[in-house]
Amino acid sequence: MSSSKVGFAKSCLTPKLGVELTGYGTYRERKATGVDLDLYARATAWEIGGVRFVMVICDLLGFTEKLTDNIIDLICKENDLIRNNVFLAATHTHTGPATGCLVGCGEPDIETIRALPAKIAASVKDAFAAMAEIESVSTAEGNFPYSFVLNRQLNDDYRIDPTIRTMRINRKGAKPLAIINHSCHPVCEDVSSVISPDFPGYVCKEFEADGYDVVYMNGFCGNLNPIRKGQLGASAHAGKRLFDRSNELFETEVACDFNDIAIVGGREPIALRHFDPQEREGGVPFWLERDNWAMARSFAVNYDRVMNHILYSDDPFTEHQEFRALRMGNALFVFHSGEVCSPFGDMLREAFPDLTVFIVGTAFATTRYIATEKNADEAQSMYMYEIIDHCLAYGCFPIERGAGEEHFRAVINRIKAGI
């Protein structure tokens, strides 16, 4: 491990009070009235066998394509990196500032958005400056009690992703670094107007109090919610339980050799439904007649986005979703854009049974839900309306039935060929 180093740093992303928050479906006008815990960008900077790369996780709902490009371009410029070696994701907290990826879910604050690339890039620069030699690395994987998460598509046999994955890195002259990976929507705070990183922030708070540097990576949580959503203290309760279970897994860790690494990434197509934007245009006069300007504006912005997409895209019914995969010894990190439903995590783990697979959703541009054919067939059931109607919130077309499975099979094949 003598040639392997890793550094950690974080930078505060908490916006000023009064900015509008995002999440919880459309059209909720929530201006921040206070701060529960600060929001952070948490970066780990790595140098292994001469290869330099970074993973940075932000306490935000997600990123637009333009914001993603601005952040990654600045990180690459300041640290002499190539794009493929930058792994960027959000925790997907629903009580952070609006970033523009959802239509009608909070108005982005210009000052806040313009400041984000520099703040996030600062965490990366500081992480490279704080690099320390890796002494040992270990990984573990186990189940988390079913009482923590529910499948919000209630007639889908309550299938969830119970797995939790941990990595612990001991560093010479520095704090140990913990990486925790689990899949659940950060919606414990429900429709609160108080800025919060939700339970991912509380996981990190517990580890920091125990003497660790820590990064929480949220998995494929498109159809998964915490059972205690909206209950008083739910974020802290979930964070403590994840901390306790992670410590139990630390006792079962397996050594990981980082000297053998590979990175593969790019975009893979996903087929979209042929959708008539006129169906959305009708919402504008409907809501104007009811004096609901916010709803009418959301329909109008969505209609404009969809029409521009049809008019100016060479292939408006195909979208290319970004992914990035990193294999370090027996550990595989897979970052994928969008709100991905949990069955695709099963596909990845089944494809790489000999590896501990860290699955990271809402990476790069957060542009849509990605659902299975079964999810789409049952989309009218409670809480899974987003599979069809998310085209209103995200300003895009829904995907074709079965296109999610086809897309992830292609992603898996790309990863297998590259690692």
Short mmCIF file of C-alpha atoms in Angstrom, two decimals:
data_model
loop_
_atom_site.label_atom_id
_atom_site.label_comp_id
_atom_site.label_asym_id
_atom_site.label_seq_id
_atom_site.Cartn_x
_atom_site.Cartn_y
_atom_site.Cartn_z
CA MET A 1 0.00 0.00 0.00
CA SER A 2 3.03 2.32 0.08
CA SER A 3 2.10 3.91 -3.26
CA SER A 4 -1.55 4.41 -2.29
CA LYS A 5 -2.86 7.59 -0.68
CA VAL A 6 -6.24 9.09 0.09
CA GLY A 7 -7.29 12.46 1.44
CA PHE A 8 -10.56 13.74 2.83
CA ALA A 9 -12.08 17.20 3.11
CA LYS A 10 -15.49 18.79 3.27
CA SER A 11 -16.85 22.22 2.45
CA CYS A 12 -20.07 23.81 3.66
CA LEU A 13 -22.90 24.16 1.13
CA THR A 14 -25.54 25.57 3.49
CA PRO A 15 -27.32 28.44 1.69
CA LYS A 16 -28.66 31.61 3.21
CA LEU A 17 -32.06 31.51 4.87
CA GLY A 18 -34.96 32.45 2.65
CA VAL A 19 -33.92 30.37 -0.36
CA GLU A 20 -36.52 27.96 -1.65
CA LEU A 21 -36.06 24.27 -0.90
CA THR A 22 -36.68 21.41 -3.30
CA GLY A 23 -38.21 17.96 -3.17
CA TYR A 24 -41.48 16.30 -2.05
CA GLY A 25 -43.25 16.38 -5.38
CA THR A 26 -44.15 19.51 -7.25
CA TYR A 27 -45.29 23.00 -6.37
CA ARG A 28 -44.47 23.18 -2.70
CA GLU A 29 -43.29 26.70 -1.96
CA ARG A 30 -40.95 26.18 0.99
CA LYS A 31 -38.54 28.97 1.93
CA ALA A 32 -35.80 27.99 4.36
CA THR A 33 -36.57 29.24 7.86
CA GLY A 34 -33.72 27.61 9.76
CA VAL A 35 -30.89 25.06 9.72
CA ASP A 36 -31.06 21.62 11.33
CA LEU A 37 -27.57 20.47 10.29
CA ASP A 38 -25.26 22.11 7.78
CA LEU A 39 -25.04 20.76 4.24
CA TYR A 40 -21.61 19.64 2.99
CA ALA A 41 -19.69 18.47 -0.02
CA ARG A 42 -17.56 15.56 1.21
CA ALA A 43 -14.62 14.66 -1.02
CA THR A 44 -12.17 11.79 -1.03
CA ALA A 45 -9.09 12.30 -3.24
CA TRP A 46 -7.13 9.22 -4.24
CA GLU A 47 -3.78 8.32 -5.74
CA ILE A 48 -3.31 4.60 -6.36
CA GLY A 49 -0.59 3.22 -8.60
CA GLY A 50 -0.13 6.62 -10.19
CA VAL A 51 -3.84 7.03 -10.98
CA ARG A 52 -5.51 10.09 -9.43
CA PHE A 53 -9.27 10.34 -9.02
CA VAL A 54 -11.86 11.84 -6.72
CA MET A 55 -15.27 10.94 -5.31
CA VAL A 56 -17.37 13.83 -3.99
CA ILE A 57 -20.83 13.50 -2.44
CA CYS A 58 -22.98 16.59 -1.87
CA ASP A 59 -25.91 17.17 0.48
CA LEU A 60 -28.18 18.29 -2.37
CA LEU A 61 -31.21 16.84 -4.14
CA GLY A 62 -29.35 16.64 -7.45
CA PHE A 63 -27.70 18.51 -10.31
CA THR A 64 -28.73 19.81 -13.71
CA GLU A 65 -26.58 18.90 -16.71
CA LYS A 66 -25.11 22.40 -16.85
CA LEU A 67 -24.34 22.47 -13.14
CA THR A 68 -22.74 19.02 -13.39
CA ASP A 69 -20.51 20.19 -16.25
CA ASN A 70 -19.50 23.37 -14.40
CA ILE A 71 -18.57 21.44 -11.26
CA ILE A 72 -16.62 18.72 -13.02
CA ASP A 73 -14.86 21.15 -15.36
CA LEU A 74 -13.66 23.21 -12.39
CA ILE A 75 -12.53 20.12 -10.45
CA CYS A 76 -10.58 18.87 -13.47
CA LYS A 77 -8.97 22.25 -14.10
CA GLU A 78 -7.84 22.80 -10.51
CA ASN A 79 -6.54 19.27 -9.94
CA ASP A 80 -5.25 18.18 -13.36
CA LEU A 81 -7.84 15.39 -13.69
CA ILE A 82 -9.76 13.94 -16.62
CA ARG A 83 -13.57 13.85 -16.52
CA ASN A 84 -13.73 10.06 -16.26
CA ASN A 85 -11.82 10.26 -12.97
CA VAL A 86 -14.37 12.51 -11.26
CA PHE A 87 -17.21 10.72 -9.45
CA LEU A 88 -19.91 13.23 -8.46
CA ALA A 89 -23.17 12.44 -6.68
CA ALA A 90 -25.83 13.91 -4.41
CA THR A 91 -27.28 12.37 -1.26
CA HIS A 92 -30.71 13.43 -2.61
CA THR A 93 -31.85 15.28 0.50
CA HIS A 94 -35.29 16.83 0.02
CA THR A 95 -34.59 19.71 2.40
CA GLY A 96 -31.74 21.41 0.53
CA PRO A 97 -31.73 24.40 -1.82
CA ALA A 98 -33.45 24.17 -5.19
CA THR A 99 -30.87 23.43 -7.87
CA GLY A 100 -33.11 23.61 -10.93
CA CYS A 101 -33.40 19.93 -11.77
CA LEU A 102 -37.09 19.78 -10.84
CA VAL A 103 -39.75 22.00 -12.43
CA GLY A 104 -41.93 23.75 -9.86
CA CYS A 105 -40.16 22.31 -6.83
CA GLY A 106 -38.63 25.53 -5.58
CA GLU A 107 -37.13 28.43 -7.48
CA PRO A 108 -33.31 28.24 -7.64
CA ASP A 109 -31.49 31.12 -5.99
CA ILE A 110 -28.99 32.58 -8.47
CA GLU A 111 -26.36 33.42 -5.85
CA THR A 112 -26.56 29.93 -4.34
CA ILE A 113 -26.26 28.11 -7.66
CA ARG A 114 -23.37 30.24 -8.91
CA ALA A 115 -21.45 29.58 -5.71
CA LEU A 116 -21.85 25.77 -5.75
CA PRO A 117 -19.09 24.81 -8.24
CA ALA A 118 -16.41 26.73 -6.34
CA LYS A 119 -17.57 25.41 -2.97
CA ILE A 120 -17.66 21.80 -4.17
CA ALA A 121 -14.33 22.11 -5.99
CA ALA A 122 -12.78 23.53 -2.79
CA SER A 123 -13.52 20.27 -0.97
CA VAL A 124 -11.68 18.35 -3.69
CA LYS A 125 -8.67 20.66 -3.67
CA ASP A 126 -8.44 20.42 0.12
CA ALA A 127 -8.77 16.62 -0.03
CA PHE A 128 -5.79 16.35 -2.39
CA ALA A 129 -3.83 18.62 -0.04
CA ALA A 130 -4.67 16.35 2.91
CA MET A 131 -3.64 13.04 1.35
CA ALA A 132 -2.17 10.43 3.66
CA GLU A 133 -0.69 7.01 3.07
CA ILE A 134 -3.15 4.11 3.18
CA GLU A 135 -2.15 1.51 5.75
CA SER A 136 -5.05 -0.92 5.38
CA VAL A 137 -8.44 -1.19 3.68
CA SER A 138 -11.34 -3.49 4.46
CA THR A 139 -14.88 -3.91 3.16
CA ALA A 140 -18.02 -5.55 4.51
CA GLU A 141 -21.58 -6.15 3.37
CA GLY A 142 -24.67 -7.21 5.26
CA ASN A 143 -28.40 -6.65 5.62
CA PHE A 144 -30.13 -3.83 7.43
CA PRO A 145 -33.35 -4.58 9.33
CA TYR A 146 -36.47 -4.42 7.18
CA SER A 147 -38.09 -2.10 9.73
CA PHE A 148 -36.07 0.87 8.41
CA VAL A 149 -37.18 1.06 4.76
CA LEU A 150 -40.40 0.40 2.86
CA ASN A 151 -41.14 0.06 -0.83
CA ARG A 152 -43.41 2.97 -1.63
CA GLN A 153 -44.89 1.02 -4.54
CA LEU A 154 -47.04 -0.77 -2.03
CA ASN A 155 -48.25 -3.60 -4.25
CA ASP A 156 -44.74 -4.56 -5.36
CA ASP A 157 -44.39 -7.23 -2.67
CA TYR A 158 -42.73 -4.65 -0.41
CA ARG A 159 -39.38 -5.51 -2.03
CA ILE A 160 -36.57 -3.28 -0.77
CA ASP A 161 -32.79 -3.20 -0.90
CA PRO A 162 -31.73 -4.27 2.61
CA THR A 163 -28.00 -4.28 1.92
CA ILE A 164 -25.53 -1.97 3.58
CA ARG A 165 -21.92 -1.81 2.45
CA THR A 166 -18.98 -0.40 4.36
CA MET A 167 -15.36 0.41 3.64
CA ARG A 168 -12.88 1.36 6.35
CA ILE A 169 -9.52 2.86 5.46
CA ASN A 170 -6.76 3.32 8.00
CA ARG A 171 -4.35 6.12 7.11
CA LYS A 172 -0.93 7.00 8.41
CA GLY A 173 -1.07 10.11 10.59
CA ALA A 174 -4.74 10.81 9.81
CA LYS A 175 -8.18 9.80 10.99
CA PRO A 176 -9.64 6.55 9.68
CA LEU A 177 -11.98 7.05 6.75
CA ALA A 178 -15.40 5.35 6.63
CA ILE A 179 -17.49 4.96 3.49
CA ILE A 180 -21.11 3.87 4.08
CA ASN A 181 -23.54 2.87 1.33
CA HIS A 182 -27.27 2.19 1.71
CA SER A 183 -30.42 2.83 -0.36
CA CYS A 184 -33.28 4.96 0.96
CA HIS A 185 -34.93 8.26 0.04
CA PRO A 186 -33.79 11.03 2.44
CA VAL A 187 -37.32 12.20 3.21
CA CYS A 188 -37.38 11.73 6.99
CA GLU A 189 -37.97 15.45 7.40
CA ASP A 190 -41.10 15.27 5.21
CA VAL A 191 -42.22 18.78 4.14
CA SER A 192 -40.07 20.71 6.61
CA SER A 193 -38.88 24.22 5.75
CA VAL A 194 -35.69 23.73 7.80
CA ILE A 195 -32.47 23.06 5.84
CA SER A 196 -31.21 19.55 6.57
CA PRO A 197 -29.03 16.84 5.02
CA ASP A 198 -31.63 14.41 6.44
CA PHE A 199 -30.45 11.01 7.69
CA PRO A 200 -27.24 10.93 5.55
CA GLY A 201 -26.05 13.97 7.49
CA TYR A 202 -26.84 12.30 10.80
CA VAL A 203 -24.92 9.16 9.77
CA CYS A 204 -21.91 11.37 9.13
CA LYS A 205 -22.43 13.24 12.41
CA GLU A 206 -22.33 9.96 14.37
CA PHE A 207 -19.12 8.81 12.67
CA GLU A 208 -17.42 12.17 13.11
CA ALA A 209 -18.22 12.08 16.82
CA ASP A 210 -16.56 8.65 16.89
CA GLY A 211 -13.32 9.98 15.40
CA TYR A 212 -13.80 9.21 11.69
CA ASP A 213 -13.76 11.12 8.46
CA VAL A 214 -16.82 9.81 6.66
CA VAL A 215 -18.73 9.79 3.38
CA TYR A 216 -22.29 8.51 3.03
CA MET A 217 -23.21 7.30 -0.47
CA ASN A 218 -26.91 6.89 -1.20
CA GLY A 219 -27.82 3.95 -3.41
CA PHE A 220 -30.63 3.30 -5.88
CA CYS A 221 -33.56 4.62 -3.83
CA GLY A 222 -36.14 5.64 -6.45
CA ASN A 223 -38.84 3.43 -4.91
CA LEU A 224 -37.66 3.31 -1.29
CA ASN A 225 -38.76 5.48 1.65
CA PRO A 226 -37.99 5.46 5.39
CA ILE A 227 -40.84 4.03 7.44
CA ARG A 228 -40.61 6.85 10.00
CA LYS A 229 -41.02 9.57 7.37
CA GLY A 230 -42.19 12.80 8.96
CA GLN A 231 -41.91 11.60 12.55
CA LEU A 232 -40.13 13.80 15.07
CA GLY A 233 -36.43 12.89 15.25
CA ALA A 234 -36.64 10.44 12.34
CA SER A 235 -33.41 11.66 10.70
CA ALA A 236 -31.38 11.30 13.89
CA HIS A 237 -32.94 7.92 14.62
CA ALA A 238 -32.12 6.58 11.14
CA GLY A 239 -28.59 7.98 11.29
CA LYS A 240 -27.92 6.31 14.62
CA ARG A 241 -29.23 2.96 13.41
CA LEU A 242 -27.07 3.09 10.28
CA PHE A 243 -24.06 4.00 12.41
CA ASP A 244 -24.69 1.10 14.80
CA ARG A 245 -25.16 -1.41 11.97
CA SER A 246 -22.03 -0.17 10.21
CA ASN A 247 -20.01 -0.72 13.36
CA GLU A 248 -21.33 -4.27 13.56
CA LEU A 249 -20.21 -4.84 9.97
CA PHE A 250 -16.76 -3.47 10.77
CA GLU A 251 -16.29 -6.62 12.85
CA THR A 252 -16.78 -8.81 9.75
CA GLU A 253 -14.58 -6.89 7.33
CA VAL A 254 -12.47 -8.48 4.62
CA ALA A 255 -9.11 -6.99 3.61
CA CYS A 256 -9.09 -5.17 0.28
CA ASP A 257 -6.01 -4.75 -1.94
CA PHE A 258 -6.11 -1.41 -3.74
CA ASN A 259 -3.07 -1.91 -5.94
CA ASP A 260 -5.25 -3.23 -8.79
CA ILE A 261 -7.69 -0.57 -10.04
CA ALA A 262 -9.70 0.18 -13.18
CA ILE A 263 -12.05 3.01 -14.19
CA VAL A 264 -14.68 2.88 -16.91
CA GLY A 265 -17.41 5.37 -17.70
CA GLY A 266 -19.49 7.08 -20.31
CA ARG A 267 -23.10 7.20 -21.42
CA GLU A 268 -25.55 4.53 -22.50
CA PRO A 269 -28.84 5.17 -24.33
CA ILE A 270 -32.26 4.69 -22.82
CA ALA A 271 -35.42 4.70 -24.96
CA LEU A 272 -38.15 7.26 -24.16
CA ARG A 273 -41.88 7.04 -24.75
CA HIS A 274 -43.41 8.94 -27.65
CA PHE A 275 -45.34 11.49 -25.66
CA ASP A 276 -47.61 14.32 -26.80
CA PRO A 277 -46.55 17.55 -25.08
CA GLN A 278 -50.00 19.00 -25.79
CA GLU A 279 -51.22 16.89 -22.89
CA ARG A 280 -49.12 19.09 -20.61
CA GLU A 281 -49.99 22.41 -22.23
CA GLY A 282 -53.59 22.10 -21.07
CA GLY A 283 -52.50 22.48 -17.48
CA VAL A 284 -51.56 26.13 -17.98
CA PRO A 285 -55.08 27.57 -18.52
CA PHE A 286 -56.52 25.06 -16.04
CA TRP A 287 -54.44 26.44 -13.18
CA LEU A 288 -54.58 30.07 -14.30
CA GLU A 289 -58.36 29.88 -14.05
CA ARG A 290 -57.86 28.81 -10.44
CA ASP A 291 -55.44 31.66 -9.69
CA ASN A 292 -52.60 29.22 -9.02
CA TRP A 293 -49.71 30.93 -10.77
CA ALA A 294 -47.06 28.53 -9.46
CA MET A 295 -48.82 25.46 -10.88
CA ALA A 296 -49.49 27.17 -14.20
CA ARG A 297 -45.88 28.27 -14.50
CA SER A 298 -44.65 24.76 -13.82
CA PHE A 299 -46.81 23.33 -16.61
CA ALA A 300 -45.63 26.11 -18.93
CA VAL A 301 -41.93 25.54 -18.17
CA ASN A 302 -42.37 21.80 -18.60
CA TYR A 303 -44.12 22.27 -21.93
CA ASP A 304 -41.37 24.62 -23.10
CA ARG A 305 -38.63 22.16 -22.10
CA VAL A 306 -40.33 19.27 -23.86
CA MET A 307 -41.05 21.25 -27.04
CA ASN A 308 -37.46 22.50 -27.24
CA HIS A 309 -36.25 18.94 -26.76
CA ILE A 310 -38.41 17.73 -29.65
CA LEU A 311 -37.50 20.62 -31.94
CA TYR A 312 -33.75 20.72 -31.39
CA SER A 313 -32.69 17.16 -30.58
CA ASP A 314 -31.52 14.85 -33.34
CA ASP A 315 -33.18 11.94 -31.57
CA PRO A 316 -35.68 13.32 -29.02
CA PHE A 317 -36.87 9.87 -27.95
CA THR A 318 -33.45 8.59 -26.89
CA GLU A 319 -31.58 9.85 -23.86
CA HIS A 320 -28.04 8.98 -22.81
CA GLN A 321 -27.60 8.39 -19.10
CA GLU A 322 -24.14 8.86 -17.57
CA PHE A 323 -22.45 6.23 -15.43
CA ARG A 324 -19.00 5.70 -13.94
CA ALA A 325 -17.49 2.55 -12.42
CA LEU A 326 -14.36 2.15 -10.34
CA ARG A 327 -12.91 -1.19 -9.28
CA MET A 328 -10.37 -1.19 -6.47
CA GLY A 329 -9.38 -4.74 -5.63
CA ASN A 330 -12.51 -6.55 -4.48
CA ALA A 331 -14.56 -3.34 -4.27
CA LEU A 332 -16.61 -1.93 -7.15
CA PHE A 333 -18.15 1.55 -7.07
CA VAL A 334 -20.88 2.25 -9.62
CA PHE A 335 -22.19 5.83 -9.95
CA HIS A 336 -25.32 6.35 -12.09
CA SER A 337 -27.41 9.40 -12.90
CA GLY A 338 -31.09 9.74 -12.07
CA GLU A 339 -33.46 8.42 -9.43
CA VAL A 340 -32.88 4.74 -10.07
CA CYS A 341 -35.26 2.13 -8.64
CA SER A 342 -33.74 -0.55 -6.43
CA PRO A 343 -34.12 -3.62 -8.73
CA PHE A 344 -31.29 -2.30 -10.87
CA GLY A 345 -29.02 -2.57 -7.85
CA ASP A 346 -29.92 -6.25 -7.72
CA MET A 347 -28.87 -6.55 -11.37
CA LEU A 348 -25.47 -5.03 -10.63
CA ARG A 349 -24.77 -7.19 -7.60
CA GLU A 350 -25.83 -10.34 -9.44
CA ALA A 351 -23.50 -9.40 -12.31
CA PHE A 352 -20.49 -9.05 -9.98
CA PRO A 353 -20.97 -11.69 -7.27
CA ASP A 354 -17.30 -11.76 -6.27
CA LEU A 355 -17.11 -8.03 -5.54
CA THR A 356 -18.48 -5.75 -2.83
CA VAL A 357 -20.57 -3.43 -5.00
CA PHE A 358 -21.11 0.13 -3.78
CA ILE A 359 -24.11 1.41 -5.73
CA VAL A 360 -24.48 5.20 -5.93
CA GLY A 361 -27.56 6.88 -7.40
CA THR A 362 -28.42 10.52 -8.19
CA ALA A 363 -24.94 10.95 -9.64
CA PHE A 364 -24.07 13.56 -12.27
CA ALA A 365 -27.17 15.11 -13.88
CA THR A 366 -30.37 14.11 -12.05
CA THR A 367 -32.87 14.11 -14.89
CA ARG A 368 -35.48 11.42 -14.24
CA TYR A 369 -36.71 8.28 -12.51
CA ILE A 370 -35.43 5.04 -14.04
CA ALA A 371 -37.89 2.22 -13.42
CA THR A 372 -38.31 -1.42 -14.34
CA GLU A 373 -41.04 -2.70 -16.63
CA LYS A 374 -42.92 -3.92 -13.59
CA ASN A 375 -42.62 -0.51 -11.93
CA ALA A 376 -44.12 1.09 -15.03
CA ASP A 377 -46.96 -1.44 -15.24
CA GLU A 378 -47.91 -0.70 -11.63
CA ALA A 379 -47.26 3.04 -11.81
CA GLN A 380 -50.78 3.95 -10.77
CA SER A 381 -50.27 2.43 -7.34
CA MET A 382 -49.56 4.67 -4.37
CA TYR A 383 -46.31 6.65 -4.47
CA MET A 384 -45.14 5.39 -7.84
CA TYR A 385 -47.02 7.95 -9.92
CA GLU A 386 -43.59 9.46 -10.65
CA ILE A 387 -42.77 6.71 -13.14
CA ILE A 388 -45.23 8.25 -15.61
CA ASP A 389 -45.85 11.73 -14.23
CA HIS A 390 -42.27 12.58 -13.30
CA CYS A 391 -42.06 14.03 -16.81
CA LEU A 392 -43.85 17.02 -15.24
CA ALA A 393 -41.42 17.43 -12.32
CA TYR A 394 -38.27 16.72 -14.34
CA GLY A 395 -39.46 18.29 -17.61
CA CYS A 396 -38.79 15.17 -19.68
CA PHE A 397 -40.42 12.13 -21.28
CA PRO A 398 -40.97 8.90 -19.34
CA ILE A 399 -38.93 5.91 -20.48
CA GLU A 400 -40.25 3.04 -22.57
CA ARG A 401 -41.43 -0.11 -20.80
CA GLY A 402 -38.42 -2.39 -20.38
CA ALA A 403 -35.93 0.28 -21.45
CA GLY A 404 -34.46 0.43 -17.93
CA GLU A 405 -33.52 -3.24 -17.97
CA GLU A 406 -32.03 -2.93 -21.45
CA HIS A 407 -30.05 0.14 -20.42
CA PHE A 408 -28.56 -1.52 -17.34
CA ARG A 409 -27.65 -4.66 -19.24
CA ALA A 410 -25.62 -2.42 -21.55
CA VAL A 411 -24.04 -0.64 -18.57
CA ILE A 412 -23.09 -3.97 -16.99
CA ASN A 413 -21.51 -5.14 -20.24
CA ARG A 414 -19.48 -1.92 -20.46
CA ILE A 415 -18.27 -2.35 -16.89
CA LYS A 416 -17.34 -6.00 -17.41
CA ALA A 417 -15.36 -5.10 -20.51
CA GLY A 418 -13.54 -2.27 -18.74
CA ILE A 419 -12.59 -3.71 -15.37
#
